[in-house]
Amino acid sequence: MSDTGKTPPLLEVRGLKKYFPVRGGVFNRVMAQVRAVDGVDFIIEQGKTLGLVGESGCGKSTLGRAILRLHEPTGGQVLVDGKDFTALSRKALVAERRRMQIIFQDPFASLSPRRTVAQIIREPLDVHRIGTVEERRQRVIELLDVVGMGPEVRDRYPHEFSGGQRQRVGIARALALNPSFIVADEPVSALDVSVQSQVLNVISALKREHGIAFLFISHDLAVIQHISDEIGVMYLGRIVERASVEALYRDPKHPYTKALMSAIPVPDPTRKSQRIVLGGDVPSPMNPPPGCPFHTRCPEVMAKCRSVVPETVDVGDDGASHVVACHLY
């Protein structure tokens, strides 16, 4: 419990940063830093999903891995039920990590081709020495049922399955330790559209029936809208806008969010969409521009944007949070 008497959120990220050093020269010294994640804040409550969207290279996957300490954060905090996850020792981290798992993007690369389905799903139980041999065998059967697969597939290898089936195996592995929070790193981007819907339905059922919280990373706005309770829009290592799904799709505030929304296909041939085309490329995170990181491509840029970093302000109404980092507000 916090000092105010309120129950802390399941996951709270405060000012999280992840910089990667760039080395060079005769002595292999650090010449620069790639600011992959540059000060990110958000909260995810139990049973809720935060969808994270942005262009390729904006730092989405790095953020997810930094939260789980697969990449050690450069700065900031990750609080799990009020406990500082970033301050845990290696020994304490092993035990705490049972509650936090990841579903990887590529179902073809994330499963060992030399292990059977049963061995892959059972591995977390083996590592943490949970249950007897018979209990682990039963747990594998239960998990296969949860993701819509039968016990007859236990002795098959990953190459015998389709992409969607492999991703289901990856989801089952992530569920083995009964986690409270899962990072889903573009789990459907490598799948056909028909298979995507199957995997998304599995994830939705897990959230609804087991109360699991998700950070769902994707570049597909239609997928994000379907799966999320709240959406964060990421640009150059920072979240520039965050709001509920309804608020963001009804009234996007940040010029970058508006440009992303304008690219969504309209399923009506009689309606003409007003596409906002952004000029130039995303700046390098090794040498980000001064001021607002988006000012080099922004159609509404002002003189202030080129020198002053915008503060994050809450522009929501009726008590609903809608935060945006832009000088227009």
PDB file of N, CA and C in Angstrom, residues 244-252 261 317-318 320 322:
ATOM      1  N   SER A 244      -7.433   7.096 -23.631  1.00  0.00           N
ATOM      2  CA  SER A 244      -8.262   5.922 -23.859  1.00  0.00           C
ATOM      3  C   SER A 244      -8.460   5.733 -25.357  1.00  0.00           C
ATOM      4  N   VAL A 245      -8.814   4.510 -25.743  1.00  0.00           N
ATOM      5  CA  VAL A 245      -9.023   4.229 -27.168  1.00  0.00           C
ATOM      6  C   VAL A 245     -10.080   5.151 -27.749  1.00  0.00           C
ATOM      7  N   GLU A 246     -11.193   5.320 -27.029  1.00  0.00           N
ATOM      8  CA  GLU A 246     -12.286   6.145 -27.538  1.00  0.00           C
ATOM      9  C   GLU A 246     -11.850   7.591 -27.731  1.00  0.00           C
ATOM     10  N   ALA A 247     -11.145   8.148 -26.729  1.00  0.00           N
ATOM     11  CA  ALA A 247     -10.731   9.550 -26.807  1.00  0.00           C
ATOM     12  C   ALA A 247      -9.714   9.780 -27.913  1.00  0.00           C
ATOM     13  N   LEU A 248      -8.772   8.849 -28.070  1.00  0.00           N
ATOM     14  CA  LEU A 248      -7.719   9.042 -29.065  1.00  0.00           C
ATOM     15  C   LEU A 248      -8.269   8.965 -30.481  1.00  0.00           C
ATOM     16  N   TYR A 249      -9.185   8.043 -30.730  1.00  0.00           N
ATOM     17  CA  TYR A 249      -9.737   7.912 -32.078  1.00  0.00           C
ATOM     18  C   TYR A 249     -10.770   8.999 -32.372  1.00  0.00           C
ATOM     19  N   ARG A 250     -11.424   9.488 -31.334  1.00  0.00           N
ATOM     20  CA  ARG A 250     -12.413  10.545 -31.533  1.00  0.00           C
ATOM     21  C   ARG A 250     -11.759  11.906 -31.734  1.00  0.00           C
ATOM     22  N   ASP A 251     -10.715  12.182 -30.942  1.00  0.00           N
ATOM     23  CA  ASP A 251     -10.124  13.528 -30.963  1.00  0.00           C
ATOM     24  C   ASP A 251      -8.625  13.457 -30.706  1.00  0.00           C
ATOM     25  N   PRO A 252      -7.827  12.987 -31.677  1.00  0.00           N
ATOM     26  CA  PRO A 252      -6.373  12.974 -31.496  1.00  0.00           C
ATOM     27  C   PRO A 252      -5.841  14.398 -31.388  1.00  0.00           C
ATOM     28  N   MET A 261      -3.398   8.594 -37.693  1.00  0.00           N
ATOM     29  CA  MET A 261      -4.815   8.306 -37.845  1.00  0.00           C
ATOM     30  C   MET A 261      -5.290   8.525 -39.280  1.00  0.00           C
ATOM     31  N   ASP A 317     -11.095  15.750 -20.597  1.00  0.00           N
ATOM     32  CA  ASP A 317     -12.278  16.355 -19.982  1.00  0.00           C
ATOM     33  C   ASP A 317     -13.087  15.274 -19.271  1.00  0.00           C
ATOM     34  N   ASP A 318     -14.023  15.702 -18.448  1.00  0.00           N
ATOM     35  CA  ASP A 318     -14.883  14.796 -17.675  1.00  0.00           C
ATOM     36  C   ASP A 318     -14.087  13.832 -16.803  1.00  0.00           C
ATOM     37  N   ALA A 320     -11.405  12.266 -17.453  1.00  0.00           N
ATOM     38  CA  ALA A 320     -10.655  11.240 -18.186  1.00  0.00           C
ATOM     39  C   ALA A 320      -9.282  11.782 -18.550  1.00  0.00           C
ATOM     40  N   HIS A 322      -6.053  12.408 -20.655  1.00  0.00           N
ATOM     41  CA  HIS A 322      -5.643  12.487 -22.065  1.00  0.00           C
ATOM     42  C   HIS A 322      -4.404  13.390 -22.088  1.00  0.00           C
TER      43      HIS A 322
END
